[in-house]
Coordinates of N, CA and C in Angstrom, one line a residue:
M287 N 73.0 173.1 65.6 CA 72.0 173.1 66.9 C 72.2 173.5 68.1
S288 N 73.1 172.5 68.7 CA 73.2 172.5 70.1 C 74.1 173.5 70.2
G289 N 75.1 174.0 69.2 CA 76.0 175.0 69.4 C 75.5 176.3 69.6
E290 N 74.4 176.0 68.5 CA 73.7 177.7 68.5 C 73.0 177.9 69.4
R291 N 72.5 177.1 70.5 CA 71.7 177.2 71.7 C 72.7 177.2 73.0
Q292 N 74.1 176.7 73.0 CA 74.9 177.0 73.8 C 75.5 178.5 74.1
S293 N 75.5 179.1 72.6 CA 76.2 180.2 72.5 C 75.3 181.5 72.7
N294 N 73.9 181.2 72.4 CA 72.8 182.0 72.9 C 72.7 182.2 74.1
G295 N 72.2 180.4 74.9 CA 72.1 180.5 76.0 C 72.9 181.0 77.2
G296 N 74.5 181.1 76.9 CA 75.3 180.9 77.7 C 75.4 183.0 78.2
R297 N 74.6 183.8 77.7 CA 74.5 185.1 77.7 C 73.8 185.3 79.0
S298 N 74.2 186.2 80.1 CA 73.4 186.4 81.0 C 72.6 187.9 80.8
K299 N 71.8 188.0 81.5 CA 71.0 189.1 81.3 C 71.6 190.6 81.4
G300 N 72.5 190.6 82.3 CA 73.6 191.5 82.8 C 74.9 191.8 81.6
G301 N 74.8 190.9 80.9 CA 76.1 191.1 79.5 C 77.3 190.7 80.2
G302 N 77.4 190.6 81.4 CA 78.7 190.4 81.8 C 79.2 189.1 81.5
G303 N 80.2 188.3 81.7 CA 81.2 187.0 81.7 C 80.8 186.3 82.9
G304 N 80.5 186.4 83.9 CA 80.3 185.6 85.1 C 79.1 185.7 85.7
G305 N 79.0 184.4 86.5 CA 77.9 184.4 87.5 C 76.7 183.3 86.6
K306 N 76.1 183.6 86.2 CA 75.0 182.6 85.7 C 75.3 181.7 84.2
T307 N 74.9 180.8 85.0 CA 75.2 179.0 83.9 C 74.2 179.0 83.0
S308 N 74.2 178.9 81.7 CA 73.1 178.7 81.0 C 72.3 177.5 81.0
R309 N 71.3 176.8 80.2 CA 70.7 175.6 80.6 C 71.5 174.6 79.8
A310 N 72.3 175.0 78.9 CA 72.6 174.1 78.3 C 74.0 173.5 79.0
D311 N 74.8 174.6 79.8 CA 76.1 174.3 80.2 C 75.6 173.7 81.7
T312 N 74.5 174.0 82.2 CA 73.9 173.3 83.6 C 73.7 171.7 83.4
A313 N 73.0 171.7 81.9 CA 72.5 170.1 81.6 C 74.1 169.4 81.4
E314 N 75.1 169.8 80.7 CA 76.2 169.3 80.7 C 77.0 169.1 81.9
L315 N 76.7 170.0 82.8 CA 77.7 169.5 84.4 C 76.9 168.5 84.7
L316 N 75.5 168.5 84.5 CA 74.7 167.3 85.4 C 75.0 165.9 84.6
R317 N 75.3 166.2 83.3 CA 75.6 164.8 82.8 C 77.0 164.3 83.1
T318 N 77.9 165.2 83.3 CA 79.6 165.0 83.5 C 79.2 164.1 84.8
G319 N 78.4 164.7 85.8 CA 78.6 163.9 87.3 C 78.0 162.8 87.2
C320 N 76.9 162.4 86.5 CA 76.1 161.4 86.5 C 77.2 160.5 85.7
A321 N 77.9 160.8 84.5 CA 78.9 159.6 84.0 C 80.1 159.2 85.0
T322 N 80.5 160.1 85.7 CA 81.6 159.9 86.7 C 81.1 159.2 87.5
F323 N 80.0 159.1 88.3 CA 78.9 158.4 89.0 C 78.8 157.1 88.5
A324 N 78.4 156.9 87.6 CA 78.3 155.4 86.7 C 79.5 155.0 86.8
E325 N 80.6 155.6 86.4 CA 82.1 154.8 85.9 C 82.4 154.3 87.6
L326 N 82.4 155.2 88.2 CA 83.0 154.6 89.7 C 82.0 153.4 90.5
T327 N 80.7 153.4 90.0 CA 79.9 152.3 90.6 C 79.1 151.2 89.9
G328 N 79.4 151.6 88.7 CA 78.6 150.5 87.4 C 77.1 150.6 87.6
M329 N 76.6 151.9 88.2 CA 75.3 152.0 88.1 C 74.7 153.2 87.5
E330 N 74.2 153.3 86.8 CA 73.6 154.3 85.8 C 72.5 155.0 86.2
P331 N 72.4 156.3 87.0 CA 71.5 156.7 86.8 C 70.1 156.8 86.0
E332 N 68.8 156.3 86.1 CA 67.8 156.2 85.5 C 67.3 157.8 85.4
S333 N 67.6 158.3 86.3 CA 66.6 159.7 86.5 C 67.5 160.9 87.4
V334 N 67.3 162.1 87.2 CA 67.9 163.1 88.2 C 66.6 163.6 88.6
I335 N 66.5 163.3 89.8 CA 65.1 163.5 91.0 C 65.2 165.2 91.1
S336 N 66.3 165.7 91.6 CA 66.3 167.0 91.8 C 67.9 167.6 91.7
F337 N 68.0 168.9 91.6 CA 69.6 169.3 91.6 C 69.2 170.6 92.0
A338 N 70.4 171.4 92.9 CA 70.3 172.5 93.4 C 71.6 173.2 93.6
P339 N 71.8 174.1 93.1 CA 73.3 174.9 93.3 C 73.5 174.9 95.0
R340 N 74.9 174.7 95.1 CA 75.6 174.8 96.6 C 75.7 176.2 97.0
E341 N 75.8 176.5 98.3 CA 76.6 177.4 98.7 C 77.8 177.4 98.3
G342 N 78.5 178.5 97.7 CA 80.1 178.3 97.8 C 80.2 177.8 96.2
G343 N 79.3 177.2 95.5 CA 79.5 176.9 94.2 C 79.3 175.4 94.4
G344 N 79.0 175.1 92.5 CA 78.7 173.4 92.7 C 77.3 173.0 92.7
W345 N 77.1 171.8 92.6 CA 75.8 171.3 92.6 C 75.2 170.1 93.6
T346 N 74.3 170.1 94.1 CA 73.8 168.6 94.8 C 72.7 168.3 93.9
L347 N 72.9 166.8 93.8 CA 72.0 166.4 92.9 C 71.3 165.1 93.6
Q348 N 70.0 164.7 93.3 CA 69.5 163.5 93.7 C 68.8 162.7 92.4
V349 N 69.5 161.5 92.5 CA 69.5 160.5 91.3 C 69.1 159.2 91.8
E350 N 68.2 158.7 90.7 CA 67.6 157.4 91.1 C 68.4 156.2 90.1
V351 N 68.7 155.1 90.8 CA 69.4 154.0 89.9 C 68.6 152.8 90.5
V352 N 68.6 152.0 89.3 CA 68.4 150.1 89.4 C 69.8 149.7 90.2
E353 N 69.4 149.2 91.4 CA 70.6 148.6 92.1 C 70.5 147.1 91.8
L354 N 69.2 146.4 91.8 CA 68.8 145.2 91.8 C 67.9 144.9 91.0
R355 N 68.0 144.3 89.7 CA 67.0 143.8 88.5 C 66.5 143.0 88.7
R356 N 65.0 143.0 88.7 CA 63.9 141.7 89.4 C 63.0 141.8 88.3
V357 N 62.5 140.5 88.1 CA 61.2 140.3 87.2 C 60.1 139.9 88.2
P358 N 58.9 140.5 87.9 CA 58.6 141.8 87.0 C 59.5 142.9 87.6
D359 N 59.5 143.8 86.7 CA 60.2 144.9 86.8 C 60.1 145.8 88.0
T360 N 58.7 145.7 88.3 CA 58.2 146.7 89.2 C 58.5 146.0 90.7
M361 N 59.6 144.7 90.8 CA 60.0 144.3 92.1 C 61.6 144.6 92.2
S362 N 61.8 145.4 90.9 CA 63.2 146.0 91.1 C 63.6 146.9 92.1
L363 N 64.8 146.6 92.8 CA 65.3 147.5 94.1 C 65.8 148.8 93.4
L364 N 65.4 149.9 94.0 CA 65.8 151.0 93.5 C 67.0 151.6 94.7
G365 N 67.9 152.6 94.3 CA 68.4 153.5 95.4 C 68.2 155.1 94.8
S366 N 67.9 155.9 96.0 CA 68.2 157.3 95.6 C 69.5 157.8 96.3
Y367 N 70.3 158.2 95.4 CA 71.7 158.8 95.5 C 71.8 160.4 95.9
E368 N 72.3 160.8 96.7 CA 72.8 162.3 96.6 C 74.1 162.4 96.4
L369 N 74.3 163.5 95.2 CA 75.7 163.4 94.5 C 76.1 164.8 94.9
T370 N 77.2 165.1 94.9 CA 77.9 166.4 94.9 C 78.8 166.6 94.1
L371 N 78.8 168.1 93.0 CA 79.7 168.4 92.1 C 80.1 169.6 92.3
D372 N 81.3 169.7 91.9 CA 82.0 171.2 92.2 C 81.7 171.8 91.1
A373 N 82.3 173.0 90.7 CA 81.5 173.8 89.8 C 81.6 173.4 88.4
D374 N 82.8 172.7 88.1 CA 82.9 172.1 87.0 C 82.3 170.9 86.6
G375 N 81.4 170.6 87.5 CA 80.7 169.0 87.1 C 81.6 167.9 87.8
G376 N 82.5 168.1 88.3 CA 83.2 167.0 88.9 C 82.5 166.7 90.0
L377 N 82.6 165.0 90.1 CA 81.9 164.5 91.6 C 82.9 164.7 92.7
T378 N 82.2 165.1 93.5 CA 82.9 165.4 94.9 C 82.6 164.5 95.9
G379 N 81.6 163.8 95.8 CA 81.3 162.8 96.7 C 79.4 162.3 96.3
Y380 N 79.2 161.4 96.9 CA 77.9 160.3 96.8 C 77.5 159.8 98.1
A381 N 76.2 159.6 98.1 CA 75.9 158.8 99.2 C 74.4 158.2 98.9
R382 N 74.5 157.0 99.3 CA 72.6 156.5 99.3 C 72.0 157.0 100.3
K383 N 70.7 157.5 99.9 CA 69.9 158.2 100.8 C 68.8 156.8 101.3
E384 N 68.4 156.4 100.4 CA 67.5 155.4 100.2 C 67.3 154.1 99.8
R385 N 66.8 153.3 99.8 CA 66.5 151.9 98.9 C 65.1 151.4 99.1
Y386 N 64.8 151.3 97.9 CA 63.2 150.6 97.7 C 62.8 150.1 96.4
E387 N 61.9 149.2 96.5 CA 61.2 148.5 95.3 C 60.3 149.7 94.3
R388 N 60.8 149.4 93.4 CA 60.4 150.2 91.9 C 58.9 150.6 92.3
G389 N 58.0 149.6 92.6 CA 56.6 149.5 92.9 C 56.0 150.1 93.9
R390 N 56.8 150.5 95.0 CA 56.2 151.2 96.1 C 56.1 152.8 95.5
A391 N 54.8 153.1 95.8 CA 54.5 154.2 95.3 C 54.9 155.8 95.6
D392 N 55.4 155.8 97.2 CA 55.6 157.1 97.8 C 57.2 156.6 98.4
P393 N 58.1 156.6 97.9 CA 59.5 156.1 98.7 C 59.5 156.8 100.2
R394 N 59.6 156.3 101.4 CA 59.7 156.9 102.4 C 60.6 155.9 103.4
P395 N 61.5 156.3 104.0 CA 62.6 156.1 105.1 C 61.7 155.3 106.1
R396 N 62.1 154.1 106.3 CA 61.4 153.1 107.2 C 61.8 153.8 108.5
S397 N 61.1 153.4 109.5 CA 61.5 154.1 111.1 C 61.8 152.6 111.6

């Protein structure tokens, strides 16, 4: 099933071999980057908040991870990390952008 999706989804409208990345390929690149981040930090991303292509190739991802589990779970500390990936999905860097409690409705940096 997924093999069929990849082969059909990998074709760009222009019919050429380069340029566009299929939805299945993009998902695999994001999974690869998140898996490498988890291996390096020991923190598994819970969700990808955003992702966007970078100028010159590659991707920038914003992921959310549990940094400290607490009871109740709404008091757990989460971190928002920015990951940079190369065009092959290899992790080239990461940085924590924010830390907040899960129960906080709208995470904003404190001044």
